[in-house]
PDB file of C-alpha atoms in Angstrom:
ATOM      1  CA  MET A 862      87.817  81.705 103.639  1.00 64.00           C
ATOM      2  CA  PRO A 863      90.231  84.759 102.525  1.00 71.00           C
ATOM      3  CA  LYS A 864      92.272  83.310  99.521  1.00 81.00           C
ATOM      4  CA  ALA A 865      96.108  83.008  99.719  1.00 89.00           C
ATOM      5  CA  SER A 866      96.622  85.298  96.042  1.00 93.00           C
ATOM      6  CA  LEU A 867      95.021  87.393  93.720  1.00 96.00           C
ATOM      7  CA  THR A 868      95.562  89.900  90.803  1.00 97.00           C
ATOM      8  CA  ALA A 869      94.591  93.109  89.979  1.00 98.00           C
ATOM      9  CA  ARG A 870      96.113  95.794  87.752  1.00 98.00           C
ATOM     10  CA  ALA A 871      96.817  99.005  89.836  1.00 98.00           C
ATOM     11  CA  LEU A 872      96.896  99.584  93.958  1.00 98.00           C
ATOM     12  CA  LEU A 873      94.721 101.934  96.145  1.00 98.00           C
ATOM     13  CA  LEU A 874      96.704 102.383  99.855  1.00 98.00           C
ATOM     14  CA  ASP A 875      95.173 103.430 103.249  1.00 98.00           C
ATOM     15  CA  MET A 876      97.813 104.919 104.980  1.00 97.00           C
ATOM     16  CA  ASP A 877      96.626 104.621 109.291  1.00 95.00           C
ATOM     17  CA  GLY A 878      96.470 100.740 110.527  1.00 95.00           C
ATOM     18  CA  THR A 879      97.797  99.241 106.153  1.00 97.00           C
ATOM     19  CA  LEU A 880     101.266 101.845 105.943  1.00 98.00           C
ATOM     20  CA  VAL A 881     101.498 103.434 108.785  1.00 97.00           C
ATOM     21  CA  ASN A 882     100.585 102.349 112.320  1.00 96.00           C
ATOM     22  CA  SER A 883      99.153 105.647 114.634  1.00 93.00           C
ATOM     23  CA  ASP A 884      96.560 103.697 117.438  1.00 91.00           C
ATOM     24  CA  ALA A 885      98.939 105.361 119.678  1.00 91.00           C
ATOM     25  CA  ALA A 886      98.310 109.703 118.780  1.00 91.00           C
ATOM     26  CA  VAL A 887      94.434 107.822 117.934  1.00 89.00           C
ATOM     27  CA  GLU A 888      93.407 106.466 121.271  1.00 90.00           C
ATOM     28  CA  ARG A 889      95.555 109.632 123.103  1.00 92.00           C
ATOM     29  CA  ILE A 890      93.681 111.942 121.711  1.00 90.00           C
ATOM     30  CA  TRP A 891      89.671 110.084 120.689  1.00 92.00           C
ATOM     31  CA  ARG A 892      89.997 109.096 124.804  1.00 93.00           C
ATOM     32  CA  GLN A 893      90.633 112.818 125.628  1.00 92.00           C
ATOM     33  CA  TRP A 894      87.585 113.533 122.635  1.00 93.00           C
ATOM     34  CA  ALA A 895      85.205 110.227 123.821  1.00 94.00           C
ATOM     35  CA  GLU A 896      85.767 111.468 127.838  1.00 94.00           C
ATOM     36  CA  GLY A 897      84.885 115.020 127.077  1.00 93.00           C
ATOM     37  CA  HIS A 898      81.580 113.806 125.870  1.00 94.00           C
ATOM     38  CA  GLY A 899      80.578 111.728 128.578  1.00 94.00           C
ATOM     39  CA  LEU A 900      81.256 108.452 126.058  1.00 94.00           C
ATOM     40  CA  ASP A 901      82.673 105.515 126.674  1.00 94.00           C
ATOM     41  CA  PRO A 902      86.131 105.804 125.369  1.00 93.00           C
ATOM     42  CA  ASP A 903      86.951 102.490 124.512  1.00 92.00           C
ATOM     43  CA  GLU A 904      83.264 102.292 122.495  1.00 91.00           C
ATOM     44  CA  ALA A 905      83.999 104.915 120.918  1.00 91.00           C
ATOM     45  CA  LEU A 906      87.567 103.534 119.950  1.00 90.00           C
ATOM     46  CA  LYS A 907      85.665 101.234 117.882  1.00 88.00           C
ATOM     47  CA  VAL A 908      83.463 103.719 115.840  1.00 87.00           C
ATOM     48  CA  VAL A 909      86.583 106.756 114.839  1.00 87.00           C
ATOM     49  CA  HIS A 910      89.612 103.741 113.337  1.00 84.00           C
ATOM     50  CA  GLY A 911      88.804 104.186 109.375  1.00 83.00           C
ATOM     51  CA  ARG A 912      86.374 107.042 109.266  1.00 89.00           C
ATOM     52  CA  GLN A 913      87.093 110.666 108.817  1.00 89.00           C
ATOM     53  CA  GLY A 914      86.790 113.138 112.220  1.00 89.00           C
ATOM     54  CA  TYR A 915      83.516 114.369 112.007  1.00 92.00           C
ATOM     55  CA  ALA A 916      81.122 110.981 110.549  1.00 92.00           C
ATOM     56  CA  SER A 917      83.270 109.273 113.790  1.00 91.00           C
ATOM     57  CA  MET A 918      81.211 112.079 115.785  1.00 93.00           C
ATOM     58  CA  ALA A 919      77.802 111.259 113.884  1.00 93.00           C
ATOM     59  CA  GLU A 920      78.347 108.530 114.209  1.00 93.00           C
ATOM     60  CA  LEU A 921      78.807 108.766 118.657  1.00 95.00           C
ATOM     61  CA  LEU A 922      76.478 111.571 118.715  1.00 94.00           C
ATOM     62  CA  PRO A 923      73.605 110.922 116.697  1.00 94.00           C
ATOM     63  CA  ASP A 924      71.377 114.456 117.129  1.00 93.00           C
ATOM     64  CA  ARG A 925      74.685 116.837 117.215  1.00 93.00           C
ATOM     65  CA  PRO A 926      74.086 119.362 114.161  1.00 95.00           C
ATOM     66  CA  MET A 927      76.558 118.201 112.268  1.00 94.00           C
ATOM     67  CA  GLU A 928      78.588 121.388 111.417  1.00 95.00           C
ATOM     68  CA  LEU A 929      79.890 121.386 115.448  1.00 95.00           C
ATOM     69  CA  ASN A 930      80.945 117.871 113.641  1.00 94.00           C
ATOM     70  CA  HIS A 931      83.173 119.942 111.663  1.00 93.00           C
ATOM     71  CA  ALA A 932      84.032 122.326 113.113  1.00 94.00           C
ATOM     72  CA  GLU A 933      85.315 120.029 115.420  1.00 93.00           C
ATOM     73  CA  ASN A 934      86.775 117.972 113.292  1.00 91.00           C
ATOM     74  CA  ALA A 935      89.162 120.997 112.257  1.00 91.00           C
ATOM     75  CA  GLU A 936      90.498 121.115 115.780  1.00 91.00           C
ATOM     76  CA  MET A 937      90.691 117.582 115.871  1.00 89.00           C
ATOM     77  CA  LEU A 938      92.801 117.183 112.620  1.00 89.00           C
ATOM     78  CA  ALA A 939      95.185 119.986 113.933  1.00 91.00           C
ATOM     79  CA  ARG A 940      96.073 118.004 117.266  1.00 90.00           C
ATOM     80  CA  GLU A 941      96.721 114.979 115.128  1.00 91.00           C
ATOM     81  CA  THR A 942      98.874 116.665 113.460  1.00 94.00           C
ATOM     82  CA  ALA A 943     100.728 117.655 116.380  1.00 93.00           C
ATOM     83  CA  ASP A 944     101.302 114.664 118.211  1.00 92.00           C
ATOM     84  CA  VAL A 945     103.328 112.318 116.105  1.00 94.00           C
ATOM     85  CA  GLU A 946     104.925 110.160 119.084  1.00 93.00           C
ATOM     86  CA  GLY A 947     104.678 106.749 119.202  1.00 93.00           C
ATOM     87  CA  VAL A 948     103.419 106.612 114.644  1.00 96.00           C
ATOM     88  CA  VAL A 949     105.926 103.395 113.441  1.00 97.00           C
ATOM     89  CA  PRO A 950     105.099 102.289 110.609  1.00 98.00           C
ATOM     90  CA  ILE A 951     103.603  99.063 110.487  1.00 98.00           C
ATOM     91  CA  PRO A 952     106.122  96.225 109.983  1.00 97.00           C
ATOM     92  CA  GLY A 953     107.078  95.557 105.451  1.00 97.00           C
ATOM     93  CA  ALA A 954     105.458  99.089 104.975  1.00 98.00           C
ATOM     94  CA  ALA A 955     109.329 100.420 103.094  1.00 98.00           C
ATOM     95  CA  ALA A 956     110.118  97.483 101.807  1.00 97.00           C
ATOM     96  CA  PHE A 957     106.272  97.199 100.439  1.00 98.00           C
ATOM     97  CA  LEU A 958     106.203 101.163  99.471  1.00 98.00           C
ATOM     98  CA  ALA A 959     109.530 100.295  97.475  1.00 97.00           C
ATOM     99  CA  SER A 960     108.323  96.608  95.612  1.00 96.00           C
ATOM    100  CA  VAL A 961     105.150  98.511  94.312  1.00 97.00           C
ATOM    101  CA  ALA A 962     107.057 102.808  93.469  1.00 97.00           C
ATOM    102  CA  ASP A 963     106.774 101.176  89.797  1.00 96.00           C
ATOM    103  CA  LEU A 964     103.484 100.104  89.442  1.00 98.00           C
ATOM    104  CA  PRO A 965     100.016 102.243  89.118  1.00 98.00           C
ATOM    105  CA  HIS A 966      99.404 102.855  92.659  1.00 98.00           C
ATOM    106  CA  ALA A 967      97.588 106.058  95.115  1.00 98.00           C
ATOM    107  CA  LEU A 968      96.966 106.444  98.474  1.00 98.00           C
ATOM    108  CA  VAL A 969      93.764 107.067  99.788  1.00 98.00           C
ATOM    109  CA  THR A 970      93.486 107.937 103.195  1.00 97.00           C
ATOM    110  CA  SER A 971      90.025 109.953 105.812  1.00 94.00           C
ATOM    111  CA  ALA A 972      93.260 111.509 106.836  1.00 94.00           C
ATOM    112  CA  ASP A 973      93.587 115.650 105.881  1.00 94.00           C
ATOM    113  CA  ALA A 974      97.281 115.966 103.386  1.00 96.00           C
ATOM    114  CA  ALA A 975      98.714 117.546 106.438  1.00 96.00           C
ATOM    115  CA  LEU A 976      98.147 115.383 108.660  1.00 95.00           C
ATOM    116  CA  ALA A 977      99.022 112.671 105.946  1.00 96.00           C
ATOM    117  CA  GLN A 978     102.956 113.749 105.197  1.00 97.00           C
ATOM    118  CA  ALA A 979     102.942 114.670 109.404  1.00 97.00           C
ATOM    119  CA  ARG A 980     102.504 110.940 109.410  1.00 96.00           C
ATOM    120  CA  MET A 981     104.186 109.595 106.963  1.00 98.00           C
ATOM    121  CA  THR A 982     107.501 111.106 107.643  1.00 97.00           C
ATOM    122  CA  ALA A 983     107.202 110.083 111.382  1.00 97.00           C
ATOM    123  CA  ALA A 984     106.906 106.054 109.697  1.00 97.00           C
ATOM    124  CA  GLY A 985     110.124 107.411 107.552  1.00 98.00           C
ATOM    125  CA  LEU A 986     107.737 106.502 104.617  1.00 98.00           C
ATOM    126  CA  PRO A 987     107.764 107.657 101.412  1.00 98.00           C
ATOM    127  CA  MET A 988     104.585 109.665 100.236  1.00 97.00           C
ATOM    128  CA  PRO A 989     102.315 108.186  96.794  1.00 97.00           C
ATOM    129  CA  GLU A 990     103.024 111.138  94.224  1.00 97.00           C
ATOM    130  CA  VAL A 991      98.831 110.085  93.071  1.00 98.00           C
ATOM    131  CA  ARG A 992      97.220 111.298  97.024  1.00 97.00           C
ATOM    132  CA  ILE A 993      93.066 110.897  98.085  1.00 98.00           C
ATOM    133  CA  THR A 994      93.065 112.709 100.985  1.00 97.00           C
ATOM    134  CA  ALA A 995      89.834 114.289 103.412  1.00 94.00           C
ATOM    135  CA  GLU A 996      89.899 117.258 100.967  1.00 95.00           C
ATOM    136  CA  SER A 997      89.587 115.232  97.230  1.00 96.00           C
ATOM    137  CA  VAL A 998      85.875 113.529  99.415  1.00 96.00           C
ATOM    138  CA  GLY A 999      82.296 115.148 100.097  1.00 94.00           C
ATOM    139  CA  ALA A1000      82.161 111.911 101.963  1.00 94.00           C
ATOM    140  CA  SER A1001      84.070 109.271 104.302  1.00 93.00           C
ATOM    141  CA  LYS A1002      84.523 107.076 104.280  1.00 95.00           C
ATOM    142  CA  PRO A1003      82.356 103.677 103.829  1.00 95.00           C
ATOM    143  CA  ASP A1004      81.386 105.782 101.284  1.00 96.00           C
ATOM    144  CA  PRO A1005      83.072 105.023  97.987  1.00 98.00           C
ATOM    145  CA  GLU A1006      84.047 107.922  96.492  1.00 98.00           C
ATOM    146  CA  GLY A1007      87.240 108.153  97.966  1.00 98.00           C
ATOM    147  CA  PHE A1008      88.099 104.793  96.465  1.00 98.00           C
ATOM    148  CA  LEU A1009      86.408 105.923  92.819  1.00 98.00           C
ATOM    149  CA  LYS A1010      88.578 108.601  92.612  1.00 98.00           C
ATOM    150  CA  GLY A1011      91.689 106.802  93.347  1.00 98.00           C
ATOM    151  CA  ALA A1012      90.417 104.473  91.189  1.00 98.00           C
ATOM    152  CA  ALA A1013      89.824 107.115  88.371  1.00 98.00           C
ATOM    153  CA  GLU A1014      93.750 109.355  88.816  1.00 98.00           C
ATOM    154  CA  LEU A1015      95.905 105.674  88.328  1.00 98.00           C
ATOM    155  CA  GLY A1016      93.133 105.119  85.169  1.00 98.00           C
ATOM    156  CA  PHE A1017      91.942 103.226  85.586  1.00 98.00           C
ATOM    157  CA  THR A1018      88.241 100.854  86.131  1.00 98.00           C
ATOM    158  CA  PRO A1019      88.195  99.265  89.874  1.00 98.00           C
ATOM    159  CA  ALA A1020      87.588  96.573  89.241  1.00 98.00           C
ATOM    160  CA  ASP A1021      91.179  95.900  88.125  1.00 98.00           C
ATOM    161  CA  CYS A1022      92.505  97.648  91.124  1.00 98.00           C
ATOM    162  CA  VAL A1023      92.905  96.307  94.690  1.00 98.00           C
ATOM    163  CA  ALA A1024      92.182  98.122  98.008  1.00 98.00           C
ATOM    164  CA  PHE A1025      94.669  97.632 100.881  1.00 98.00           C
ATOM    165  CA  GLU A1026      92.685  98.205 104.335  1.00 97.00           C
ATOM    166  CA  ASP A1027      93.276  97.759 107.774  1.00 96.00           C
ATOM    167  CA  SER A1028      89.330  98.606 109.102  1.00 94.00           C
ATOM    168  CA  ALA A1029      85.118  97.975 109.102  1.00 93.00           C
ATOM    169  CA  ALA A1030      85.067 101.098 107.803  1.00 94.00           C
ATOM    170  CA  GLY A1031      87.816 100.747 105.207  1.00 96.00           C
ATOM    171  CA  ILE A1032      86.850  97.494 103.723  1.00 97.00           C
ATOM    172  CA  THR A1033      83.099  98.028 103.301  1.00 96.00           C
ATOM    173  CA  ALA A1034      83.914 101.397 101.569  1.00 97.00           C
ATOM    174  CA  ALA A1035      87.058  99.523  99.404  1.00 98.00           C
ATOM    175  CA  ARG A1036      83.687  96.799  98.431  1.00 98.00           C
ATOM    176  CA  ALA A1037      80.822  99.305  97.659  1.00 98.00           C
ATOM    177  CA  ALA A1038      83.597 100.251  94.834  1.00 98.00           C
ATOM    178  CA  GLY A1039      84.265  97.519  93.538  1.00 98.00           C
ATOM    179  CA  THR A1040      87.821  96.635  94.043  1.00 98.00           C
ATOM    180  CA  LEU A1041      89.261  93.499  95.637  1.00 98.00           C
ATOM    181  CA  ILE A1042      90.733  94.366  98.831  1.00 98.00           C
ATOM    182  CA  ILE A1043      94.118  93.181 100.692  1.00 98.00           C
ATOM    183  CA  GLY A1044      92.710  92.757 104.796  1.00 97.00           C
ATOM    184  CA  VAL A1045      95.951  94.266 106.583  1.00 98.00           C
ATOM    185  CA  GLY A1046      96.652  93.350 110.076  1.00 96.00           C
ATOM    186  CA  PRO A1047      93.933  91.742 113.288  1.00 94.00           C
ATOM    187  CA  ARG A1048      90.832  94.934 112.614  1.00 93.00           C
ATOM    188  CA  ALA A1049      90.723  93.735 109.077  1.00 96.00           C
ATOM    189  CA  LEU A1050      90.021  89.389 109.147  1.00 94.00           C
ATOM    190  CA  PRO A1051      86.549  90.716 110.767  1.00 94.00           C
ATOM    191  CA  HIS A1052      85.020  91.742 107.492  1.00 94.00           C
ATOM    192  CA  SER A1053      86.191  88.964 105.398  1.00 94.00           C
ATOM    193  CA  PRO A1054      88.324  90.724 102.770  1.00 97.00           C
ATOM    194  CA  ASP A1055      89.152  88.426  99.836  1.00 97.00           C
ATOM    195  CA  LEU A1056      93.105  88.587 100.939  1.00 96.00           C
ATOM    196  CA  HIS A1057      94.618  89.228 104.627  1.00 96.00           C
ATOM    197  CA  VAL A1058      97.962  89.611 105.355  1.00 96.00           C
ATOM    198  CA  PRO A1059      99.055  90.186 109.139  1.00 96.00           C
ATOM    199  CA  ASP A1060     101.092  92.567 108.417  1.00 97.00           C
ATOM    200  CA  LEU A1061     102.578  93.397 105.120  1.00 98.00           C
ATOM    201  CA  THR A1062     105.992  91.182 105.702  1.00 97.00           C
ATOM    202  CA  HIS A1063     103.346  88.708 104.529  1.00 97.00           C
ATOM    203  CA  LEU A1064     102.990  89.636 101.459  1.00 97.00           C
ATOM    204  CA  GLU A1065     105.049  88.273  97.893  1.00 96.00           C
ATOM    205  CA  ILE A1066     104.264  90.700  95.832  1.00 97.00           C
ATOM    206  CA  THR A1067     105.536  90.701  91.327  1.00 96.00           C
ATOM    207  CA  ALA A1068     103.767  92.084  88.352  1.00 96.00           C
ATOM    208  CA  ALA A1069     104.286  90.844  84.514  1.00 96.00           C
ATOM    209  CA  PRO A1070     105.216  92.480  81.841  1.00 95.00           C
ATOM    210  CA  ASP A1071     101.012  92.495  80.948  1.00 95.00           C
ATOM    211  CA  GLY A1072     100.773  95.029  83.801  1.00 95.00           C
ATOM    212  CA  LEU A1073      98.558  92.680  86.292  1.00 97.00           C
ATOM    213  CA  ILE A1074      99.942  92.293  89.385  1.00 98.00           C
ATOM    214  CA  THR A1075     100.405  89.093  91.688  1.00 97.00           C
ATOM    215  CA  PHE A1076      99.834  89.431  95.331  1.00 97.00           C
ATOM    216  CA  ARG A1077     100.879  86.265  97.552  1.00 96.00           C
ATOM    217  CA  ARG A1078     100.484  85.028 101.434  1.00 95.00           C
ATOM    218  CA  ARG A1079     103.278  83.984 102.524  1.00 89.00           C
ATOM    219  CA  ALA A1080     103.560  80.819 104.359  1.00 76.00           C
ATOM    220  CA  SER A1081     103.833  81.616 108.020  1.00 62.00           C
TER     221      SER A1081
END
């Protein structure tokens, strides 16, 4: 069972599904892609959340050369960056980011820098100063590289950090990195995060003078 509270010293924040609800745009673009490759769109959508596009393609088309996945991923990123219709903040995201503005935190997203900026702007959210995007890593979630780099950029060990995630790939990456995990939304719950909230309105954050940050799930 997820805990009701936990403590950490730094935050590693996924974007899509955690701060920003981009499901409408993701589903539009990936349904078209799946249909174009003769795949079941509903099955494809079970794979794509949390991963970089080329990694999703490799899962869905395992016999295809990786260079084709990278080339097509570049096209997909351009389409996703241009299509922000329906991109909105996760409930409570603005207040949440305001509450952690002076705390050590980093964005750790599978989006590239342009897509991250486009979606955060569309959702009306401030971009964290420290950010690990697709360009920052050599391997996509569920590989832990992004979270390890985020912790290092903030000057903390992974064990001192809590990762906020919504997807199976992201939670697997955070667990492999050795961070605590707060799961946000329905996709996260089946993957046993340390603490789970339906959205960010259900989370209370308090910071002690010694830098220890406590996260509590608000009672429904």
